[in-house]
GROMACS .gro file of N, CA and C in nm:
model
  249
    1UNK      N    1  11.830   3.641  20.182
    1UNK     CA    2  11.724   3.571  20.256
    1UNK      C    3  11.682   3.444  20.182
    2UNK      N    4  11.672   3.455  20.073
    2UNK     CA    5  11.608   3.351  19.973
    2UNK      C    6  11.749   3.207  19.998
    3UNK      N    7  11.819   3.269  19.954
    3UNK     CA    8  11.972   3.148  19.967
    3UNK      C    9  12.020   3.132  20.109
    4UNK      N   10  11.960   3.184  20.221
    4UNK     CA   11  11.968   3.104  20.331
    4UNK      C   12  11.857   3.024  20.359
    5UNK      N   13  11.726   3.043  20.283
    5UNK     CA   14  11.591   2.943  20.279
    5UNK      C   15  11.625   2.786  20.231
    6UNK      N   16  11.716   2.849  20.140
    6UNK     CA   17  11.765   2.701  20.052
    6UNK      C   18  11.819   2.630  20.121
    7UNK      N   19  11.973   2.671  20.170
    7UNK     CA   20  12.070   2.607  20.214
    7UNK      C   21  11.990   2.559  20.385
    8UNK      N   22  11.868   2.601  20.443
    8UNK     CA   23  11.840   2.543  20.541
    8UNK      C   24  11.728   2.431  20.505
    9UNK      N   25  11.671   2.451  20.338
    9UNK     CA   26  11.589   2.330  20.325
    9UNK      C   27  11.703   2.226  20.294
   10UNK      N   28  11.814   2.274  20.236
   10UNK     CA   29  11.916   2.171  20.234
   10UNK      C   30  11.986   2.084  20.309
   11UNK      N   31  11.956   2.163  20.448
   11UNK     CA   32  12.048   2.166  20.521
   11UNK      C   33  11.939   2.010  20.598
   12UNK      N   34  11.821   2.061  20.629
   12UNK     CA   35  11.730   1.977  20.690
   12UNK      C   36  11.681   1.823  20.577
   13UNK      N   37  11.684   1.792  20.487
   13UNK     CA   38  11.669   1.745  20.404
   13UNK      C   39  11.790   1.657  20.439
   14UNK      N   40  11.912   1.739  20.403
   14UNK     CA   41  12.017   1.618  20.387
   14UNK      C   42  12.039   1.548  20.556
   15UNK      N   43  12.044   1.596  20.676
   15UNK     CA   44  12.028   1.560  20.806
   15UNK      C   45  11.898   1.468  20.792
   16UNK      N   46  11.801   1.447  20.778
   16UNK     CA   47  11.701   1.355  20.765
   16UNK      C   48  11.755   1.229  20.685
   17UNK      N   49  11.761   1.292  20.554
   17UNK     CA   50  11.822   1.180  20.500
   17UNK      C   51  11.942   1.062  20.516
   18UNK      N   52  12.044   1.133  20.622
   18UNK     CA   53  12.143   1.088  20.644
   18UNK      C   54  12.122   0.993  20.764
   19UNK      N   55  12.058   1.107  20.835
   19UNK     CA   56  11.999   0.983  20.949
   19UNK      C   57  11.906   0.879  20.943
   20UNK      N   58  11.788   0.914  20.784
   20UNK     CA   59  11.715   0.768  20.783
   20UNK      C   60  11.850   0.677  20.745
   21UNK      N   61  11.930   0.716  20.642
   21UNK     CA   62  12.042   0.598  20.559
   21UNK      C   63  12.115   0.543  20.697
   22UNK      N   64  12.137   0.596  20.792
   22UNK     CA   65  12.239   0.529  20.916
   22UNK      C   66  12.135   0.438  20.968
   23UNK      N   67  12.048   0.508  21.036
   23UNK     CA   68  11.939   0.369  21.055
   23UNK      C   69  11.914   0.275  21.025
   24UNK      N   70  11.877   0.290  20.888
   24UNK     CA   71  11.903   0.166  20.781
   24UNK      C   72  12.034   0.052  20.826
   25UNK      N   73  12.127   0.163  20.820
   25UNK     CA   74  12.242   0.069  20.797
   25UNK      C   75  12.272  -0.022  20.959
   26UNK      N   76  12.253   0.027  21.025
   26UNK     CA   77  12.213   0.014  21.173
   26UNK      C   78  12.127  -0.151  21.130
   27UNK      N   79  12.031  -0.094  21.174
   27UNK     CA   80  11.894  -0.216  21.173
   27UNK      C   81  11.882  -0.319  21.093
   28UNK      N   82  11.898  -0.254  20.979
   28UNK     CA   83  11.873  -0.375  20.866
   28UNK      C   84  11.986  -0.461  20.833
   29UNK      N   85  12.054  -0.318  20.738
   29UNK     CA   86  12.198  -0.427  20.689
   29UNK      C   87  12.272  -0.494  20.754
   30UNK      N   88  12.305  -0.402  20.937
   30UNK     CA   89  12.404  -0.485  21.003
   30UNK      C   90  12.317  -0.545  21.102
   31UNK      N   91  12.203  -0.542  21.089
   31UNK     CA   92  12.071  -0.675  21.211
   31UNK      C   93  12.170  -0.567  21.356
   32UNK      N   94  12.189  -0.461  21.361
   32UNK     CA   95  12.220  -0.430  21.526
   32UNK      C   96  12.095  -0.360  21.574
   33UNK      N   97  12.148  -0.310  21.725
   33UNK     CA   98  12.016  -0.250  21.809
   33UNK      C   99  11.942  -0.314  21.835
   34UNK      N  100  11.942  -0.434  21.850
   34UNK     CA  101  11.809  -0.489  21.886
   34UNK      C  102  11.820  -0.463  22.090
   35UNK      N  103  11.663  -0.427  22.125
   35UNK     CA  104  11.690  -0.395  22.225
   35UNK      C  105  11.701  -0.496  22.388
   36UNK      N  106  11.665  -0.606  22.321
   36UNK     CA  107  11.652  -0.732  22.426
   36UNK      C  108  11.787  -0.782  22.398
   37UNK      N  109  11.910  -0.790  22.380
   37UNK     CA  110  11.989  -0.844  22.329
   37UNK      C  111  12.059  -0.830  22.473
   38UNK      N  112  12.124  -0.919  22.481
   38UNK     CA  113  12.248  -0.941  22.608
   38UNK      C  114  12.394  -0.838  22.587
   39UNK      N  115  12.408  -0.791  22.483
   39UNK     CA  116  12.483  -0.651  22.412
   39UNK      C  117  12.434  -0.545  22.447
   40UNK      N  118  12.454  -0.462  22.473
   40UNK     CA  119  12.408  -0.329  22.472
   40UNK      C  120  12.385  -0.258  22.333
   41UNK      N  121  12.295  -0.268  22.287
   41UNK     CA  122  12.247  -0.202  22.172
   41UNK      C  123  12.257  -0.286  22.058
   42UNK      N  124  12.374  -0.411  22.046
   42UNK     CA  125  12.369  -0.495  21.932
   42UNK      C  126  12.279  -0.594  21.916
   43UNK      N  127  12.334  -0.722  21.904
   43UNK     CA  128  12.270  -0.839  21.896
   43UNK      C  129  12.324  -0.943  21.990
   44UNK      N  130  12.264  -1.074  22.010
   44UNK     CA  131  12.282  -1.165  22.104
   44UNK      C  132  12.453  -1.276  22.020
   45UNK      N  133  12.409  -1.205  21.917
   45UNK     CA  134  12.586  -1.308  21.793
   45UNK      C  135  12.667  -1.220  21.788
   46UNK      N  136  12.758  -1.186  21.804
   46UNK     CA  137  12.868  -1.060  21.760
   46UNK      C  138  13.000  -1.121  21.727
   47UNK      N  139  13.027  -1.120  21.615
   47UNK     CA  140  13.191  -1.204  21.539
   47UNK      C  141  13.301  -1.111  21.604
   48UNK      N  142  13.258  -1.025  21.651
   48UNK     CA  143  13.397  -0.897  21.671
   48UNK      C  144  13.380  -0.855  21.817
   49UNK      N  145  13.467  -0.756  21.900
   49UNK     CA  146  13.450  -0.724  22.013
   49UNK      C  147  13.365  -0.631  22.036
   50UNK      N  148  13.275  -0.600  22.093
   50UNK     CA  149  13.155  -0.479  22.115
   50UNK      C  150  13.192  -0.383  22.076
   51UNK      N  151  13.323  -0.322  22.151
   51UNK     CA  152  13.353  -0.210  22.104
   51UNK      C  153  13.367  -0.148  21.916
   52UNK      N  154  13.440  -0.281  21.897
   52UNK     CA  155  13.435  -0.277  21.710
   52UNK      C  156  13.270  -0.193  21.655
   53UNK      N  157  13.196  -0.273  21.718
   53UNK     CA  158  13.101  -0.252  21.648
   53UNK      C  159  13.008  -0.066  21.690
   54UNK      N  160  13.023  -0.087  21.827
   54UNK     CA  161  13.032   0.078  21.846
   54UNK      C  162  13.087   0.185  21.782
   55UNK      N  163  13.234   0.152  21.745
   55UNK     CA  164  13.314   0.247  21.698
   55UNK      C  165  13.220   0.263  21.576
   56UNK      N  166  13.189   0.083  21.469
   56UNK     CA  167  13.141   0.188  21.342
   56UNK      C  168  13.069   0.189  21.331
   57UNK      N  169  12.963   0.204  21.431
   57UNK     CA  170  12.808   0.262  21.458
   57UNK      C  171  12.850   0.394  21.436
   58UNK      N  172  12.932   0.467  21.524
   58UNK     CA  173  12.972   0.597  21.507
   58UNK      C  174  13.048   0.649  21.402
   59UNK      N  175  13.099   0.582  21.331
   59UNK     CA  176  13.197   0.637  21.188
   59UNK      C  177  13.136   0.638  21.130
   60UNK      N  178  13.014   0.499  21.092
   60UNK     CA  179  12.918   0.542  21.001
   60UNK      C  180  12.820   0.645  20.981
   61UNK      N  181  12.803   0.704  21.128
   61UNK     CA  182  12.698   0.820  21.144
   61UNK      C  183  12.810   0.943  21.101
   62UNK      N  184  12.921   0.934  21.129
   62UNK     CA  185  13.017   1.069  21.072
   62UNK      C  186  12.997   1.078  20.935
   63UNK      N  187  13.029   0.945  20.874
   63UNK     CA  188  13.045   0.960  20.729
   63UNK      C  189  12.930   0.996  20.698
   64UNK      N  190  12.795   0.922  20.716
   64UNK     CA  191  12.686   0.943  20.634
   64UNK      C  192  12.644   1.119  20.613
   65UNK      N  193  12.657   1.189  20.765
   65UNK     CA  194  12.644   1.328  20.752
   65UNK      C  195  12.747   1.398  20.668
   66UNK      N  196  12.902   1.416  20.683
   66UNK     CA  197  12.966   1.456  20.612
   66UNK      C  198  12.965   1.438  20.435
   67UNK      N  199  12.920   1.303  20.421
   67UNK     CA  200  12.892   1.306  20.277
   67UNK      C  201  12.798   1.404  20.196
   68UNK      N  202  12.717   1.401  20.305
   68UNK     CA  203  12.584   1.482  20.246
   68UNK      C  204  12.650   1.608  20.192
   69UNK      N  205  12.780   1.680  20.249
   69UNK     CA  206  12.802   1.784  20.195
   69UNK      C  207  12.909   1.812  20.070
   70UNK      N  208  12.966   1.654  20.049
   70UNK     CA  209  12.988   1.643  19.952
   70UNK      C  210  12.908   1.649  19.776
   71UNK      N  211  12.815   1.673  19.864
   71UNK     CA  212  12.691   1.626  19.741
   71UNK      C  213  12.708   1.793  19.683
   72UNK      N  214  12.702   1.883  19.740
   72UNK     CA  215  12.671   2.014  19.719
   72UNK      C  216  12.817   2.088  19.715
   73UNK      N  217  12.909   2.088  19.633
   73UNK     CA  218  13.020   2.197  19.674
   73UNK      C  219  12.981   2.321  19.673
   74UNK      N  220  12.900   2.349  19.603
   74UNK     CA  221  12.839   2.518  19.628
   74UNK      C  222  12.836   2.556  19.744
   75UNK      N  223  12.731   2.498  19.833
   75UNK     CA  224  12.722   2.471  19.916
   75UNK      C  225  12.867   2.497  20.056
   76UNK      N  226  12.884   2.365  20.053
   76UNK     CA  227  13.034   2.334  20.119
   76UNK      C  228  13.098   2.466  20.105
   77UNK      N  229  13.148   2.469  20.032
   77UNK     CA  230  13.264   2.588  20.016
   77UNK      C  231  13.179   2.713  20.031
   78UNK      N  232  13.072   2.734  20.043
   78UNK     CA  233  13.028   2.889  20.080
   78UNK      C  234  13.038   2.895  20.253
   79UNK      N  235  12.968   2.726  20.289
   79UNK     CA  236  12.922   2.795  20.436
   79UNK      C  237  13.051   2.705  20.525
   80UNK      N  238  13.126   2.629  20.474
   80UNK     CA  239  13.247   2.557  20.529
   80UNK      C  240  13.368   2.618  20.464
   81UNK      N  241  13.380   2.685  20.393
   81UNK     CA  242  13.495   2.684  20.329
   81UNK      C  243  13.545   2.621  20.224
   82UNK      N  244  13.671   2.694  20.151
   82UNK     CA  245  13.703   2.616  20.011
   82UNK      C  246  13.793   2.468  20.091
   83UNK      N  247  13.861   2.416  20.024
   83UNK     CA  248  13.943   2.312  20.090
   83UNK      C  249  14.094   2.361  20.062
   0.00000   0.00000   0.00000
């Protein structure tokens, strides 16, 4: 009971965290989402084709979560498996 308390404060912790860091990376670093924009979800300047930038809206949200469980192999390998 106690080590499933953990691994779900872990679990919620690193999902927060991952999703403030995508946000971040979203809004700030790459200036996207703005919601008045003639783009759907980007900006009114785009160097690349929309889709580009969709795709790594979404890779970045893969990676950022999957990393999180890199952080913990204990973790990982108990409730995912060894590799």
């Amino acid at each position: 009971k106690g080590n499933n308390n953990l691994f779900l404060l872990w679990l919620g912790i690193s999902v927060v965290s991952s999703g403030y860091s995508h946000f971040m990376d979203v809004t700030n670093d790459w200036e996207l989402a703005h919601k008045d924009s003639k783009y759907f979800f980007l900006r009114d300047k785009i160097n690349y084709p929309q889709n580009y930038y969709y795709f790594l809206i979404v890779t970045d949200a893969f990676l950022r979560f999957t990393w999180a469980i890199t952080l913990s192999p204990n973790i990982a390998e108990k409730y995912f498996g060894s590799p």
